[in-house]
Coordinates of C-alpha atoms and ligand atoms in Angstrom, one line a residue:
M1 CA 2.4 82.0 33.3
R2 CA -0.7 83.2 33.7
I3 CA -2.8 82.9 30.4
T4 CA -5.0 85.6 29.9
K5 CA -5.7 86.6 26.5
A6 CA -6.4 83.7 24.4
A7 CA -7.4 84.5 20.5
Y8 CA -8.7 82.7 17.0
V9 CA -6.3 84.2 15.0
S10 CA -6.4 81.3 12.2
S11 CA -7.0 77.5 9.8
S12 CA -4.4 76.8 7.0
V13 CA -3.2 73.5 5.1
S14 CA -0.7 74.9 4.9
T15 CA 1.8 76.4 5.4
A16 CA 3.3 78.7 2.0
G17 CA 1.2 82.0 1.5
K18 CA 0.6 81.7 5.5
A19 CA 0.5 85.7 6.3
L20 CA 0.7 85.7 9.9
P21 CA 3.3 88.2 12.6
A22 CA 5.6 85.7 13.1
L23 CA 5.7 85.4 17.0
R24 CA 6.9 82.7 18.7
E25 CA 5.2 78.5 18.2
F26 CA 3.8 76.1 20.7
A27 CA 2.6 73.3 18.0
F28 CA 0.1 70.7 19.6
I29 CA 0.4 66.2 18.0
G30 CA -0.2 63.4 18.6
R31 CA -2.2 60.9 17.6
S32 CA -6.3 61.8 16.8
N33 CA -8.9 61.6 19.6
V34 CA -5.8 61.4 22.6
G35 CA -6.7 64.7 23.2
K36 CA -4.7 67.9 21.6
S37 CA -7.1 70.8 21.2
S38 CA -9.4 69.4 25.1
L39 CA -5.5 70.2 26.0
I40 CA -5.3 73.5 24.2
N41 CA -8.6 74.8 26.2
C42 CA -7.8 73.3 29.6
L43 CA -4.6 75.4 29.1
T44 CA -5.6 78.7 27.8
G45 CA -8.7 78.5 30.4
N46 CA -11.4 78.4 27.4
A47 CA -13.3 75.8 26.4
S48 CA -14.1 76.9 23.3
L49 CA -11.5 77.5 21.9
A50 CA -10.4 74.7 20.0
H51 CA -12.7 73.0 18.8
T52 CA -13.4 68.9 20.6
S53 CA -15.1 65.6 19.4
S54 CA -15.3 62.2 21.0
T55 CA -14.9 60.8 17.7
P56 CA -11.2 61.1 15.8
G57 CA -10.4 62.9 13.0
K58 CA -12.0 66.5 14.4
T59 CA -9.2 68.8 13.7
Q60 CA -8.3 68.4 10.0
C61 CA -5.9 72.6 9.7
I62 CA -3.8 74.2 11.5
N63 CA -4.8 76.4 13.8
H64 CA -3.8 79.2 15.4
F65 CA -4.9 80.6 18.6
I66 CA -2.3 83.9 20.0
I67 CA -2.1 83.7 23.8
N68 CA -1.1 87.5 26.0
D69 CA -0.9 89.3 22.3
S70 CA 2.6 87.3 22.2
W71 CA 2.9 84.3 20.9
Y72 CA 1.0 81.4 19.6
I73 CA -0.9 77.8 20.4
V74 CA -1.0 75.7 17.6
D75 CA -3.1 72.8 17.1
L76 CA -2.1 70.9 14.5
P77 CA -4.4 67.5 13.3
G78 CA -4.2 64.0 14.5
Y79 CA -2.2 61.0 12.7
G80 CA -2.9 58.0 12.3
Y81 CA -6.9 57.9 12.8
A82 CA -7.0 54.3 10.8
K83 CA -10.9 55.0 9.7
L84 CA -10.1 57.9 7.1
S85 CA -9.2 56.7 3.8
K86 CA -5.8 56.6 2.8
E87 CA -5.7 59.3 1.0
R88 CA -7.1 61.6 4.1
R89 CA -4.4 60.2 5.4
E90 CA -2.0 60.3 3.8
K91 CA -3.3 64.1 2.7
L92 CA -3.0 65.2 6.8
A93 CA 0.2 63.9 7.3
G94 CA 1.5 65.8 4.3
M95 CA 0.3 69.3 6.6
I96 CA 1.4 67.7 10.1
N97 CA 4.8 67.1 8.2
D98 CA 4.9 70.4 5.8
Y99 CA 4.1 72.7 9.2
I100 CA 7.5 71.4 11.4
D101 CA 9.6 71.6 8.0
H102 CA 8.6 74.6 7.8
S103 CA 7.6 76.7 10.3
A104 CA 10.8 79.7 11.5
S105 CA 9.0 80.3 13.9
L106 CA 8.2 76.9 16.3
V107 CA 9.5 77.0 19.4
V108 CA 8.1 73.0 21.0
L109 CA 6.2 70.7 19.9
F110 CA 4.1 69.1 22.5
V111 CA 4.0 65.1 21.3
L112 CA 1.1 64.1 22.9
L113 CA 0.4 60.3 24.5
D114 CA -2.4 58.9 26.1
S115 CA -1.3 58.3 29.0
R116 CA -3.3 54.7 29.4
H117 CA -1.4 53.7 26.5
D118 CA 1.8 52.0 25.8
L119 CA 4.6 53.8 23.3
L120 CA 2.9 52.4 19.9
K121 CA 5.0 51.6 16.7
I122 CA 3.6 54.4 15.3
D123 CA 4.2 57.5 17.9
L124 CA 8.0 55.7 18.1
D125 CA 7.8 56.3 15.0
F126 CA 7.2 59.8 14.5
L127 CA 9.0 60.9 17.7
V128 CA 12.2 59.4 15.7
S129 CA 11.9 61.4 13.1
L130 CA 11.6 64.2 15.1
G131 CA 14.9 63.7 16.0
E132 CA 16.9 63.0 12.2
R133 CA 14.8 66.5 11.9
G134 CA 16.2 68.0 14.9
V135 CA 12.6 69.1 15.7
P136 CA 13.0 70.1 19.6
F137 CA 9.6 68.3 21.4
A138 CA 8.4 67.6 24.9
I139 CA 6.1 64.6 25.5
L140 CA 3.3 65.2 27.4
L141 CA 0.6 62.3 29.0
T142 CA -3.1 62.7 28.9
K143 CA -6.1 62.0 30.4
S144 CA -4.3 60.8 33.5
D145 CA -7.2 61.2 35.0
K146 CA -8.6 57.6 33.9
L147 CA -5.0 56.8 35.7
G148 CA -4.8 56.7 39.4
T149 CA -1.8 58.4 41.3
N150 CA 0.4 54.9 41.1
A151 CA -1.2 53.7 38.1
L152 CA 0.1 57.1 36.5
A153 CA 3.5 57.3 38.9
A154 CA 3.9 53.3 37.1
R155 CA 3.6 54.9 33.3
M156 CA 5.8 57.7 33.8
E157 CA 8.2 55.5 34.4
K158 CA 7.3 53.2 31.9
V159 CA 7.3 56.2 29.1
K160 CA 10.5 57.5 30.8
A161 CA 12.3 53.8 30.3
E162 CA 11.3 53.4 27.1
I163 CA 11.9 57.0 25.4
G164 CA 15.7 56.7 27.5
E165 CA 16.2 53.8 25.3
Y166 CA 16.7 56.6 22.6
W167 CA 17.1 59.6 24.1
E168 CA 20.0 61.1 26.6
P169 CA 19.3 63.3 28.3
L170 CA 15.2 62.8 28.2
P171 CA 13.4 64.9 26.6
P172 CA 10.8 66.8 29.4
I173 CA 8.1 64.7 30.0
L174 CA 4.4 66.0 31.9
A175 CA 1.5 64.0 33.3
T176 CA -1.6 66.1 32.4
S177 CA -5.6 66.3 32.6
S178 CA -8.3 68.7 30.7
K179 CA -10.5 67.0 32.7
S180 CA -8.9 67.8 36.3
G181 CA -6.6 70.6 35.4
Y182 CA -4.2 68.1 36.9
G183 CA -1.0 69.7 34.8
K184 CA -2.3 72.6 33.9
E185 CA 1.0 74.8 35.8
A186 CA 3.8 72.8 34.7
V187 CA 2.9 72.7 31.1
L188 CA 2.4 76.1 31.4
D189 CA 6.2 77.4 33.6
Y190 CA 7.7 75.2 31.8
I191 CA 6.1 77.2 28.2
E192 CA 7.4 80.5 30.6
S193 CA 11.2 79.0 30.4
V194 CA 11.6 78.0 27.8
L195 CA 10.4 81.7 26.1
R196 CA 12.2 83.2 29.7
N197 CA 15.8 81.3 27.5
L198 CA 14.8 83.1 24.2
D199 CA 14.2 86.4 25.8
E200 CA 17.7 85.9 27.3
M201 CA 19.5 84.5 24.6
D202 CA 17.8 87.6 22.5
N203 CA 18.9 90.3 24.2
K204 CA 22.9 89.0 25.0
Q205 CA 22.7 89.2 20.6
Ligands
GTP301 P1 -8.3 64.8 17.0 O1 -8.1 66.6 16.7 O2 -9.4 64.2 16.7 O3 -6.7 64.7 16.5 O4 -8.3 65.0 18.6 P2 -8.3 66.0 19.6 O5 -6.3 65.0 19.7 O6 -8.0 66.7 19.0 O7 -8.3 65.6 21.2 P3 -9.4 66.2 21.1 O8 -9.3 67.1 22.8 O9 -10.8 66.3 20.4 O10 -10.5 65.3 22.7 C1 -10.5 63.3 21.9 C2 -11.6 63.3 23.1 O11 -10.9 63.2 24.3 C3 -12.9 63.8 23.5 O12 -13.2 63.2 23.9 C4 -12.4 64.1 24.8 O13 -13.7 64.9 25.5 C5 -11.3 63.7 25.2 N1 -11.2 64.4 26.7 C6 -9.2 64.7 26.3 N2 -8.7 65.2 27.0 C7 -9.2 64.4 28.5 C8 -8.6 64.1 29.3 O14 -8.1 64.5 30.2 N3 -9.2 63.3 29.9 C9 -10.9 62.5 29.5 N4 -11.1 61.7 30.4 N5 -11.4 63.0 28.5 C10 -10.6 63.5 27.8
MG302 MG1 -7.9 68.1 17.6

């Protein structure tokens, strides 16, 4: 898959009343500062498409970007940023859950985990809640440039073992780096294969 066109479409705080053309959506979620917006910029080859920041809590809305005029990437706010007020945190969690529960066009939710850190309870709880709600997801390990090759391979095995305790078969798990571009092709190929399968299913109907 090559992304030849990527454009900002809209920012919203709820799915209600959102009047966008219904195209398939691939959304990016994960703890605040895990690298969601940076990865979107890496995948699209546009460093200024999604707003990024070294300060957690940058993305505060549901942002839609249209890709190749045919599907959306959705940048979601992060969850679990401790420094936000409880009220603000609950508001963002409500926004995220509203999107996940009501977006009929969501095809895959990419859940981003920092490749340097062990799976935290907040991530595991979130993944379990996706399983309970039947939301299809794939896991992307981010910032893999911060680990050496061996350390990254070890992390990958550990995450697979941890996730494997809850999911059989394992969801797709890919390592990425927005800084080096590592994993970019694998993520785009995965998106392409999902879109192709959906097209084939549509054509059979
Ligand atoms: P929120 O919108 O606040 O939830 O954060 P986010 O998940 O969108 O993270 P963002 O993309 O804004 O990146 C957070 C910080 O991590 C920034 O300082 C980025 O430069 C840095 N970062 C993101 N991806 C990578 C990566 O692959 N490698 C390295 N080294 N740094 C990264
Ligand atoms: Mg962001």
